[in-house]
Amino acid sequence: MFLVVTLLFSCSFILSGQAFSDDRVTSLPGLSGKLDFNMYSGYLDASPGTHLHYVFVESENDPAKDPLLLWLNGGPGCSSLLGFFTEQGPFRLNGNSSLDRNPYAWNKVANVIFLESPSGVGYSYSDSGNYTHDDDSTSLDALLAIKSWFNKFQAFKYHAFYLTGESYAGVYIPTLSVRLLEEPDINYVGFAIGNGYLDQYLLGNSMLRFAYYHGLLDSQTWNTIVSSCCNHGDESPDSCNFATNTNPKCVDIVNKANTFINKISLNPYAIYEDCKTSASSSSVMLDKKSSNHSTKVQSYRAKSGWHLIRNTINTVFHKSSHTKVNTDNEKVAGQTIPCVDDTNLINYLSRSDVRDALKIPSTLPDWTDCSETVSSNYKMQYPSLKKQVIASIKAGKRGLIYNGDTDMVCDFLGDEWFSDQLGFKQIGEYEPWYVNNQVAGFVKHYQGFAYATIRGSGHTVPEYRPAAALYMIEKFLARNKLV
């Protein structure tokens, strides 16, 4: 049986007015005990006929003074409710559909908006049913949705506002950031990007090096790669081109390495975690007529961007070979996605009582973690986000680029190279940072931003290393260095 929980009202609700009163969430199926923060779920207006779904949770600390964060999962095409229920949101879903409180939720220290973007993702929709997007249209709709949110929650107008997210949010955030530079009425302060898809070429080049130095390729293969793809056999990043090299010898050995890595069923998002393959050939079977919510769903996602493995390894890493990676397991929405099981979350968010609690129109289809319609029709416009990130930092916006160091899709090497190449002066040395007297990762500071790794974490840092993630974001918001 699911318990109905009445939410407590904070003073910030009184200050904010009534523009969002219809969005207030008064109960969540599966949750026991009272909440000590306010929660809202509803829709924000973007471009004409576009309605983006959001969930907002106030800070458990001091909502009237704490900063405001926007969280975006990636894809493109994956829902930010993944972040809400599996990463840094206030709840964690159990196998029996009960909800536990997350002791490392980011709303311990901040007010957090989770936005399902662009339309067609999760419960966001367009009146026209057209879900063709690109990077520019997505950032514009996100900006319009933010403005719509501030119209509802006017008491937060002067709060320090941050952009946060991961994976393909490495594109979403910089493109949205430069738009916010032209919005003086929004107190935009900075951004934090986790395991970001920040530079297509750099990630394409770093992936092979990551694979070799994590024991996925043998020395004979690596030596052949270096001699075939690097100038004069020089292994340095500046001399090697694994991503766009047209040398036939390089193409052949890169193909060989790629084929080996892809056929071994390794979890590319966290290489030391198991790949859940027990139902890897099963498809989503969702009985929309079921009223008892006993629907069986088999879905496997690549966290916040399943198709990045396709785009990074296949499109970038093997652009020179023109050889298609075997994508038999790369299926979405009615199909399977390798290595991570979202069955329980898909079932939970597709239930009628949960939809009612979140104010979801009954006319919308069931929730999916990642939308094949959006991803397959999405146009990627920016192979590198250096220009946008540099402009944001030069405008005085504080930055944090962080990477779980066991993720091979958006690996730490490529994002560290990206950070180095932005051209800002490094301040101090590369050094460890600690949580509970243990090494949590490593960090180096630049003028205006920091680059950090999280030791032992996969693609979704708040999921794999929640204590370190909360410590890191709290330090960042407080304008304190990790060390």
Short mmCIF file of C-alpha atoms in Angstrom, two decimals:
data_model
loop_
_atom_site.label_atom_id
_atom_site.label_comp_id
_atom_site.label_asym_id
_atom_site.label_seq_id
_atom_site.Cartn_x
_atom_site.Cartn_y
_atom_site.Cartn_z
CA MET A 1 0.00 0.00 0.00
CA PHE A 2 1.24 3.46 -0.83
CA LEU A 3 1.18 6.14 1.80
CA VAL A 4 -0.05 9.65 1.09
CA VAL A 5 2.29 12.23 2.51
CA THR A 6 1.31 15.84 3.10
CA LEU A 7 4.13 18.22 2.33
CA LEU A 8 5.12 20.91 4.76
CA PHE A 9 4.97 24.51 3.60
CA SER A 10 7.98 26.72 4.00
CA CYS A 11 7.97 30.50 4.23
CA SER A 12 9.33 30.66 0.70
CA PHE A 13 6.02 29.37 -0.62
CA ILE A 14 4.24 32.27 1.01
CA LEU A 15 6.76 34.72 -0.38
CA SER A 16 6.58 33.25 -3.87
CA GLY A 17 2.90 33.92 -4.43
CA GLN A 18 0.34 31.62 -5.95
CA ALA A 19 1.45 31.44 -9.60
CA PHE A 20 2.57 27.84 -9.13
CA SER A 21 0.01 26.60 -6.59
CA ASP A 22 -1.47 24.14 -9.08
CA ASP A 23 1.99 22.57 -9.46
CA ARG A 24 2.41 21.74 -5.78
CA VAL A 25 2.97 18.04 -5.17
CA THR A 26 1.10 16.89 -2.07
CA SER A 27 1.95 13.19 -2.16
CA LEU A 28 4.14 10.64 -3.88
CA PRO A 29 3.17 6.97 -4.03
CA GLY A 30 5.64 4.78 -2.18
CA LEU A 31 6.91 7.46 0.19
CA SER A 32 6.52 7.16 3.94
CA GLY A 33 7.15 9.92 6.41
CA LYS A 34 6.81 13.64 6.07
CA LEU A 35 8.85 15.88 3.83
CA ASP A 36 10.55 18.95 5.22
CA PHE A 37 10.79 20.69 1.86
CA ASN A 38 8.34 21.78 -0.81
CA MET A 39 8.07 19.98 -4.13
CA TYR A 40 6.42 21.06 -7.38
CA SER A 41 5.81 19.42 -10.73
CA GLY A 42 4.29 21.03 -13.80
CA TYR A 43 4.93 22.58 -17.17
CA LEU A 44 6.90 25.52 -18.46
CA ASP A 45 6.23 27.35 -21.71
CA ALA A 46 9.02 27.36 -24.27
CA SER A 47 8.63 28.09 -27.99
CA PRO A 48 4.98 28.28 -29.17
CA GLY A 49 3.20 25.00 -28.51
CA THR A 50 6.14 23.53 -26.56
CA HIS A 51 5.63 22.43 -22.96
CA LEU A 52 8.63 21.29 -20.91
CA HIS A 53 8.00 19.28 -17.77
CA TYR A 54 9.87 20.25 -14.62
CA VAL A 55 10.16 19.05 -11.06
CA PHE A 56 11.34 21.55 -8.45
CA VAL A 57 12.44 20.77 -4.91
CA GLU A 58 13.27 23.45 -2.40
CA SER A 59 16.38 23.28 -0.29
CA GLU A 60 16.19 21.45 3.01
CA ASN A 61 18.59 24.00 4.45
CA ASP A 62 17.45 27.57 3.78
CA PRO A 63 15.35 27.83 0.61
CA ALA A 64 14.99 31.58 0.95
CA LYS A 65 18.77 32.09 0.71
CA ASP A 66 20.31 28.99 -0.85
CA PRO A 67 21.35 29.01 -4.52
CA LEU A 68 19.16 27.73 -7.33
CA LEU A 69 20.35 24.94 -9.63
CA LEU A 70 18.99 23.75 -12.96
CA TRP A 71 19.81 20.08 -13.62
CA LEU A 72 19.90 18.59 -17.14
CA ASN A 73 20.53 14.99 -18.06
CA GLY A 74 21.93 14.34 -21.49
CA GLY A 75 21.38 12.05 -24.42
CA PRO A 76 20.29 13.99 -26.31
CA GLY A 77 16.94 12.45 -25.56
CA CYS A 78 17.24 11.28 -21.95
CA SER A 79 15.08 12.47 -19.08
CA SER A 80 16.29 14.53 -16.13
CA LEU A 81 14.00 12.43 -13.95
CA LEU A 82 16.86 9.94 -14.16
CA GLY A 83 18.87 12.45 -12.16
CA PHE A 84 15.93 13.02 -9.84
CA PHE A 85 15.36 9.35 -8.98
CA THR A 86 18.76 7.70 -9.49
CA GLU A 87 21.36 10.38 -8.81
CA GLN A 88 21.23 13.59 -6.76
CA GLY A 89 17.46 13.94 -6.32
CA PRO A 90 15.81 13.62 -2.90
CA PHE A 91 14.48 10.08 -3.43
CA ARG A 92 15.76 6.66 -4.43
CA LEU A 93 13.35 4.09 -5.84
CA ASN A 94 13.48 0.58 -4.41
CA GLY A 95 12.61 -2.66 -6.19
CA ASN A 96 9.29 -2.84 -4.37
CA SER A 97 8.36 0.66 -5.68
CA SER A 98 8.86 2.29 -2.30
CA LEU A 99 10.84 5.52 -2.06
CA ASP A 100 13.70 6.17 0.32
CA ARG A 101 15.17 9.54 1.13
CA ASN A 102 18.57 10.17 -0.43
CA PRO A 103 20.96 11.37 2.31
CA TYR A 104 23.22 12.87 -0.36
CA ALA A 105 20.58 14.79 -2.30
CA TRP A 106 21.74 18.12 -3.66
CA ASN A 107 18.69 19.86 -2.25
CA LYS A 108 20.41 19.46 1.10
CA VAL A 109 22.29 22.62 0.09
CA ALA A 110 20.39 24.13 -2.86
CA ASN A 111 17.03 24.60 -4.53
CA VAL A 112 17.00 22.32 -7.59
CA ILE A 113 14.99 22.34 -10.83
CA PHE A 114 14.98 19.16 -12.92
CA LEU A 115 13.97 19.95 -16.51
CA GLU A 116 12.96 17.33 -19.08
CA SER A 117 14.44 18.79 -22.26
CA PRO A 118 13.90 19.06 -25.18
CA SER A 119 10.24 18.34 -25.96
CA GLY A 120 9.58 14.69 -26.57
CA VAL A 121 11.83 13.71 -23.65
CA GLY A 122 10.08 12.15 -20.69
CA TYR A 123 6.79 13.94 -20.10
CA SER A 124 7.70 17.07 -22.08
CA TYR A 125 5.71 17.49 -25.26
CA SER A 126 4.85 19.64 -28.25
CA ASP A 127 1.33 20.36 -29.47
CA SER A 128 2.47 19.69 -33.02
CA GLY A 129 4.08 16.35 -32.21
CA ASN A 130 7.22 17.47 -34.03
CA TYR A 131 10.28 16.34 -32.10
CA THR A 132 13.06 17.40 -34.43
CA HIS A 133 15.64 19.39 -32.49
CA ASP A 134 19.16 20.71 -32.71
CA ASP A 135 21.56 22.25 -30.19
CA ASP A 136 20.38 25.82 -30.84
CA SER A 137 16.66 25.09 -30.66
CA THR A 138 17.19 23.05 -27.50
CA SER A 139 19.09 25.85 -25.74
CA LEU A 140 16.49 28.41 -26.83
CA ASP A 141 13.62 26.33 -25.48
CA ALA A 142 15.53 25.80 -22.24
CA LEU A 143 16.03 29.55 -21.89
CA LEU A 144 12.34 30.23 -22.50
CA ALA A 145 11.42 27.54 -19.97
CA ILE A 146 13.72 29.13 -17.38
CA LYS A 147 12.01 32.47 -17.93
CA SER A 148 8.66 30.76 -17.57
CA TRP A 149 9.83 29.19 -14.31
CA PHE A 150 10.93 32.54 -12.88
CA ASN A 151 7.53 33.99 -13.77
CA LYS A 152 6.01 31.31 -11.57
CA PHE A 153 8.55 31.41 -8.76
CA GLN A 154 9.29 35.11 -8.52
CA ALA A 155 10.71 34.90 -5.00
CA PHE A 156 13.77 33.15 -6.45
CA LYS A 157 14.50 35.87 -8.99
CA TYR A 158 17.59 37.15 -7.20
CA HIS A 159 19.01 33.81 -6.09
CA ALA A 160 22.39 32.80 -7.44
CA PHE A 161 21.49 30.62 -10.43
CA TYR A 162 23.67 27.75 -11.66
CA LEU A 163 23.51 25.36 -14.61
CA THR A 164 24.37 21.75 -13.76
CA GLY A 165 24.18 18.50 -15.68
CA GLU A 166 26.10 15.65 -17.24
CA SER A 167 26.92 13.82 -20.47
CA TYR A 168 25.35 15.59 -23.49
CA ALA A 169 24.59 18.41 -21.07
CA GLY A 170 28.20 19.18 -21.95
CA VAL A 171 26.54 20.69 -25.01
CA TYR A 172 23.28 21.81 -23.42
CA ILE A 173 24.95 23.84 -20.69
CA PRO A 174 27.54 25.85 -22.67
CA THR A 175 25.00 26.72 -25.40
CA LEU A 176 22.46 27.77 -22.77
CA SER A 177 25.16 29.61 -20.83
CA VAL A 178 25.98 31.99 -23.66
CA ARG A 179 22.27 32.80 -24.01
CA LEU A 180 22.10 33.61 -20.30
CA LEU A 181 24.94 36.08 -20.72
CA GLU A 182 22.39 38.23 -22.54
CA GLU A 183 19.79 37.98 -19.76
CA PRO A 184 20.67 40.54 -17.06
CA ASP A 185 17.42 39.89 -15.19
CA ILE A 186 18.59 36.37 -14.32
CA ASN A 187 21.31 36.16 -11.67
CA TYR A 188 23.33 33.57 -13.57
CA VAL A 189 26.50 32.79 -11.64
CA GLY A 190 28.12 29.65 -13.03
CA PHE A 191 27.99 26.08 -14.32
CA ALA A 192 29.06 22.56 -13.38
CA ILE A 193 29.38 19.87 -16.05
CA GLY A 194 29.89 16.20 -15.23
CA ASN A 195 31.43 13.73 -17.70
CA GLY A 196 30.57 16.17 -20.43
CA TYR A 197 30.45 15.63 -24.18
CA LEU A 198 32.58 18.74 -24.57
CA ASP A 199 34.74 18.02 -27.59
CA GLN A 200 34.01 15.31 -30.12
CA TYR A 201 37.55 15.07 -31.48
CA LEU A 202 39.29 15.05 -28.09
CA LEU A 203 36.98 12.35 -26.73
CA GLY A 204 37.47 10.34 -29.89
CA ASN A 205 41.23 10.56 -29.43
CA SER A 206 41.27 9.90 -25.69
CA MET A 207 39.08 6.80 -25.75
CA LEU A 208 41.73 4.48 -27.20
CA ARG A 209 44.33 5.77 -24.76
CA PHE A 210 41.84 5.28 -21.90
CA ALA A 211 41.17 1.72 -23.08
CA TYR A 212 44.84 0.78 -23.29
CA TYR A 213 45.84 2.23 -19.95
CA HIS A 214 42.91 0.48 -18.26
CA GLY A 215 44.03 -2.90 -19.54
CA LEU A 216 41.44 -3.32 -22.29
CA LEU A 217 44.01 -3.56 -25.09
CA ASP A 218 47.29 -5.45 -25.11
CA SER A 219 50.67 -3.82 -25.70
CA GLN A 220 51.07 -5.33 -29.17
CA THR A 221 47.81 -3.75 -30.34
CA TRP A 222 48.70 -0.43 -28.71
CA ASN A 223 52.16 -0.33 -30.25
CA THR A 224 50.63 -0.95 -33.67
CA ILE A 225 48.10 1.82 -33.05
CA VAL A 226 50.86 4.27 -32.11
CA SER A 227 53.08 3.38 -35.06
CA SER A 228 50.13 3.61 -37.48
CA CYS A 229 48.25 6.64 -36.15
CA CYS A 230 50.87 8.90 -34.54
CA ASN A 231 53.45 11.09 -36.23
CA HIS A 232 56.86 9.38 -36.11
CA GLY A 233 55.53 6.98 -33.49
CA ASP A 234 55.22 9.83 -30.97
CA GLU A 235 52.55 8.82 -28.45
CA SER A 236 51.71 12.36 -27.31
CA PRO A 237 48.11 13.57 -27.73
CA ASP A 238 49.21 16.29 -30.14
CA SER A 239 50.87 13.77 -32.46
CA CYS A 240 48.19 11.07 -32.53
CA ASN A 241 44.96 11.10 -34.51
CA PHE A 242 42.71 8.16 -33.77
CA ALA A 243 39.44 9.93 -34.58
CA THR A 244 39.79 11.18 -38.16
CA ASN A 245 42.92 9.51 -39.47
CA THR A 246 42.63 8.28 -43.07
CA ASN A 247 45.83 6.23 -43.12
CA PRO A 248 44.65 2.70 -44.06
CA LYS A 249 46.95 1.08 -41.49
CA CYS A 250 45.52 3.33 -38.77
CA VAL A 251 41.95 2.65 -39.92
CA ASP A 252 42.52 -1.10 -39.80
CA ILE A 253 44.07 -1.25 -36.33
CA VAL A 254 41.55 1.19 -34.87
CA ASN A 255 38.77 -0.98 -36.28
CA LYS A 256 40.37 -4.03 -34.73
CA ALA A 257 40.60 -2.36 -31.33
CA ASN A 258 37.05 -1.06 -31.58
CA THR A 259 35.64 -4.44 -32.56
CA PHE A 260 37.35 -6.07 -29.60
CA ILE A 261 36.12 -3.47 -27.09
CA ASN A 262 32.55 -3.59 -28.36
CA LYS A 263 32.18 -7.36 -28.49
CA ILE A 264 33.22 -8.10 -24.89
CA SER A 265 30.01 -6.70 -23.31
CA LEU A 266 31.88 -4.32 -21.04
CA ASN A 267 29.90 -1.59 -19.30
CA PRO A 268 31.37 1.48 -21.04
CA TYR A 269 29.84 3.91 -18.55
CA ALA A 270 31.56 2.33 -15.56
CA ILE A 271 34.13 -0.21 -16.69
CA TYR A 272 34.50 -1.84 -13.27
CA GLU A 273 30.75 -2.32 -12.82
CA ASP A 274 28.86 -5.32 -14.15
CA CYS A 275 26.95 -5.02 -17.39
CA LYS A 276 23.39 -6.16 -16.79
CA THR A 277 22.74 -8.42 -19.75
CA SER A 278 20.29 -10.99 -18.41
CA ALA A 279 17.51 -9.47 -20.49
CA SER A 280 19.61 -7.76 -23.12
CA SER A 281 17.53 -9.21 -25.92
CA SER A 282 14.17 -8.47 -24.30
CA SER A 283 12.03 -5.56 -25.38
CA VAL A 284 9.83 -3.18 -23.47
CA MET A 285 6.42 -4.75 -23.07
CA LEU A 286 4.11 -2.11 -21.69
CA ASP A 287 0.43 -2.94 -21.44
CA LYS A 288 -1.14 0.50 -21.62
CA LYS A 289 -4.53 -0.97 -20.69
CA SER A 290 -3.27 -2.43 -17.43
CA SER A 291 -4.86 -0.89 -14.36
CA ASN A 292 -3.04 -2.84 -11.65
CA HIS A 293 0.41 -1.47 -12.53
CA SER A 294 1.92 -4.95 -12.72
CA THR A 295 3.35 -4.19 -16.15
CA LYS A 296 6.67 -5.83 -16.97
CA VAL A 297 9.22 -3.57 -18.56
CA GLN A 298 12.66 -4.56 -19.78
CA SER A 299 14.75 -1.53 -20.63
CA TYR A 300 18.46 -0.90 -20.45
CA ARG A 301 19.83 2.58 -20.74
CA ALA A 302 23.23 4.05 -20.96
CA LYS A 303 22.39 6.39 -18.12
CA SER A 304 22.23 9.96 -19.26
CA GLY A 305 22.96 9.38 -22.89
CA TRP A 306 22.82 5.83 -24.27
CA HIS A 307 23.63 6.86 -27.80
CA LEU A 308 26.84 8.65 -26.88
CA ILE A 309 28.53 5.30 -27.18
CA ARG A 310 27.24 5.24 -30.75
CA ASN A 311 28.15 8.83 -31.49
CA THR A 312 31.53 8.83 -29.75
CA ILE A 313 32.81 5.38 -30.62
CA ASN A 314 31.04 4.88 -33.93
CA THR A 315 30.73 8.35 -35.45
CA VAL A 316 33.86 9.95 -34.02
CA PHE A 317 36.22 7.20 -32.96
CA HIS A 318 35.65 5.41 -36.27
CA LYS A 319 34.87 8.27 -38.58
CA SER A 320 37.92 7.40 -40.63
CA SER A 321 36.96 3.77 -41.08
CA HIS A 322 33.38 4.28 -42.24
CA THR A 323 32.69 0.99 -40.51
CA LYS A 324 29.48 0.71 -38.54
CA VAL A 325 29.79 -0.60 -35.01
CA ASN A 326 27.55 -3.53 -34.18
CA THR A 327 24.52 -1.89 -32.61
CA ASP A 328 22.35 -4.93 -32.00
CA ASN A 329 21.98 -3.95 -28.35
CA GLU A 330 21.55 -0.23 -28.98
CA LYS A 331 17.79 -0.02 -28.85
CA VAL A 332 15.50 2.38 -27.09
CA ALA A 333 11.85 2.91 -26.15
CA GLY A 334 10.41 -0.46 -26.87
CA GLN A 335 13.84 -1.95 -27.00
CA THR A 336 16.95 -2.41 -24.88
CA ILE A 337 19.94 -0.27 -23.98
CA PRO A 338 23.10 -1.96 -22.76
CA CYS A 339 24.17 -2.48 -19.19
CA VAL A 340 21.74 -0.56 -16.95
CA ASP A 341 18.28 -1.70 -15.93
CA ASP A 342 15.60 0.99 -15.63
CA THR A 343 12.68 -1.41 -15.44
CA ASN A 344 11.48 -0.30 -12.01
CA LEU A 345 11.70 3.41 -12.76
CA ILE A 346 9.88 3.09 -16.08
CA ASN A 347 7.13 1.11 -14.41
CA TYR A 348 6.88 3.55 -11.51
CA LEU A 349 6.73 6.75 -13.55
CA SER A 350 4.21 5.23 -15.97
CA ARG A 351 1.69 4.41 -13.22
CA SER A 352 -1.49 6.45 -13.21
CA ASP A 353 -1.23 7.38 -9.51
CA VAL A 354 2.35 8.63 -9.96
CA ARG A 355 1.36 10.56 -13.08
CA ASP A 356 -1.52 12.14 -11.19
CA ALA A 357 0.80 13.15 -8.34
CA LEU A 358 3.17 14.79 -10.83
CA LYS A 359 0.35 16.58 -12.72
CA ILE A 360 0.99 14.71 -15.98
CA PRO A 361 -1.82 14.95 -18.57
CA SER A 362 -3.57 11.63 -19.13
CA THR A 363 -3.25 12.09 -22.90
CA LEU A 364 0.53 11.73 -22.88
CA PRO A 365 2.18 8.36 -23.54
CA ASP A 366 4.00 6.47 -20.83
CA TRP A 367 7.33 7.72 -19.58
CA THR A 368 10.57 6.36 -21.03
CA ASP A 369 14.07 7.01 -19.80
CA CYS A 370 15.43 7.99 -23.22
CA SER A 371 13.48 8.90 -26.33
CA GLU A 372 14.48 7.23 -29.57
CA THR A 373 12.30 9.71 -31.45
CA VAL A 374 14.25 12.65 -30.09
CA SER A 375 17.70 11.10 -30.37
CA SER A 376 17.24 9.79 -33.90
CA ASN A 377 15.98 13.18 -35.14
CA TYR A 378 18.46 15.33 -33.22
CA LYS A 379 21.05 17.41 -35.09
CA MET A 380 24.34 17.93 -33.30
CA GLN A 381 25.74 21.32 -34.32
CA TYR A 382 28.81 21.84 -32.13
CA PRO A 383 31.68 19.33 -32.29
CA SER A 384 33.48 21.43 -29.67
CA LEU A 385 32.14 23.72 -26.96
CA LYS A 386 35.40 25.60 -26.37
CA LYS A 387 34.05 28.88 -27.73
CA GLN A 388 30.99 28.87 -25.47
CA VAL A 389 32.87 27.82 -22.35
CA ILE A 390 35.61 30.41 -22.90
CA ALA A 391 33.01 33.15 -23.43
CA SER A 392 31.21 32.17 -20.22
CA ILE A 393 34.37 32.14 -18.10
CA LYS A 394 35.59 35.42 -19.57
CA ALA A 395 32.20 36.90 -18.67
CA GLY A 396 32.94 36.05 -15.04
CA LYS A 397 30.85 32.88 -14.70
CA ARG A 398 32.39 30.31 -12.41
CA GLY A 399 32.95 26.86 -13.87
CA LEU A 400 33.46 23.30 -12.73
CA ILE A 401 34.23 20.42 -15.09
CA TYR A 402 34.28 17.06 -13.33
CA ASN A 403 34.63 13.44 -14.41
CA GLY A 404 34.11 10.05 -12.89
CA ASP A 405 37.33 8.30 -13.83
CA THR A 406 35.93 4.88 -14.83
CA ASP A 407 33.68 6.19 -17.62
CA MET A 408 34.91 5.35 -21.12
CA VAL A 409 32.17 7.19 -23.04
CA CYS A 410 32.97 10.74 -21.90
CA ASP A 411 36.29 9.94 -20.29
CA PHE A 412 38.34 12.08 -17.95
CA LEU A 413 41.30 12.35 -20.35
CA GLY A 414 39.32 14.02 -23.12
CA ASP A 415 37.72 16.47 -20.73
CA GLU A 416 41.04 17.24 -19.04
CA TRP A 417 42.58 17.98 -22.44
CA PHE A 418 39.58 20.20 -23.15
CA SER A 419 40.16 22.08 -19.89
CA ASP A 420 43.87 22.50 -20.64
CA GLN A 421 43.14 23.86 -24.11
CA LEU A 422 40.76 26.59 -22.97
CA GLY A 423 43.78 28.81 -22.45
CA PHE A 424 43.27 29.91 -18.86
CA LYS A 425 46.20 30.00 -16.46
CA GLN A 426 46.52 27.03 -14.12
CA ILE A 427 46.72 28.05 -10.47
CA GLY A 428 48.58 25.67 -8.21
CA GLU A 429 49.34 21.99 -8.71
CA TYR A 430 47.27 18.96 -9.60
CA GLU A 431 46.48 17.42 -6.22
CA PRO A 432 44.14 15.02 -4.41
CA TRP A 433 40.98 16.05 -2.62
CA TYR A 434 39.45 14.10 0.26
CA VAL A 435 36.09 13.05 1.67
CA ASN A 436 35.99 11.23 5.03
CA ASN A 437 39.79 11.13 5.05
CA GLN A 438 39.88 9.15 1.82
CA VAL A 439 41.04 10.29 -1.63
CA ALA A 440 37.87 11.28 -3.47
CA GLY A 441 39.65 12.34 -6.64
CA PHE A 442 42.08 14.88 -8.01
CA VAL A 443 41.70 18.53 -8.92
CA LYS A 444 43.49 21.38 -10.62
CA HIS A 445 42.33 24.96 -10.59
CA TYR A 446 42.48 27.42 -13.44
CA GLN A 447 41.69 31.10 -13.54
CA GLY A 448 37.89 31.10 -13.42
CA PHE A 449 37.18 27.37 -13.21
CA ALA A 450 38.30 24.00 -11.90
CA TYR A 451 38.73 20.53 -13.33
CA ALA A 452 38.20 17.56 -11.00
CA THR A 453 38.09 13.78 -11.14
CA ILE A 454 36.04 11.54 -8.86
CA ARG A 455 37.90 8.36 -8.02
CA GLY A 456 36.12 5.13 -8.88
CA SER A 457 33.03 6.80 -10.30
CA GLY A 458 31.31 6.00 -13.55
CA HIS A 459 29.43 8.28 -15.93
CA THR A 460 26.81 9.42 -13.41
CA VAL A 461 28.87 10.72 -10.51
CA PRO A 462 26.06 11.47 -8.00
CA GLU A 463 24.90 7.86 -8.43
CA TYR A 464 28.26 6.11 -8.10
CA ARG A 465 29.90 8.44 -5.56
CA PRO A 466 27.04 10.34 -3.87
CA ALA A 467 28.98 11.55 -0.82
CA ALA A 468 31.84 12.89 -2.93
CA ALA A 469 29.39 14.49 -5.38
CA LEU A 470 27.54 16.33 -2.61
CA TYR A 471 30.80 17.48 -1.01
CA MET A 472 32.08 18.70 -4.37
CA ILE A 473 28.96 20.66 -5.33
CA GLU A 474 28.66 22.16 -1.84
CA LYS A 475 32.25 23.43 -2.05
CA PHE A 476 31.63 24.81 -5.52
CA LEU A 477 28.46 26.65 -4.52
CA ALA A 478 30.21 28.08 -1.47
CA ARG A 479 33.01 29.37 -3.73
CA ASN A 480 35.51 27.21 -1.87
CA LYS A 481 38.22 25.10 -3.46
CA LEU A 482 38.15 21.33 -3.04
CA VAL A 483 41.61 21.59 -1.51
#
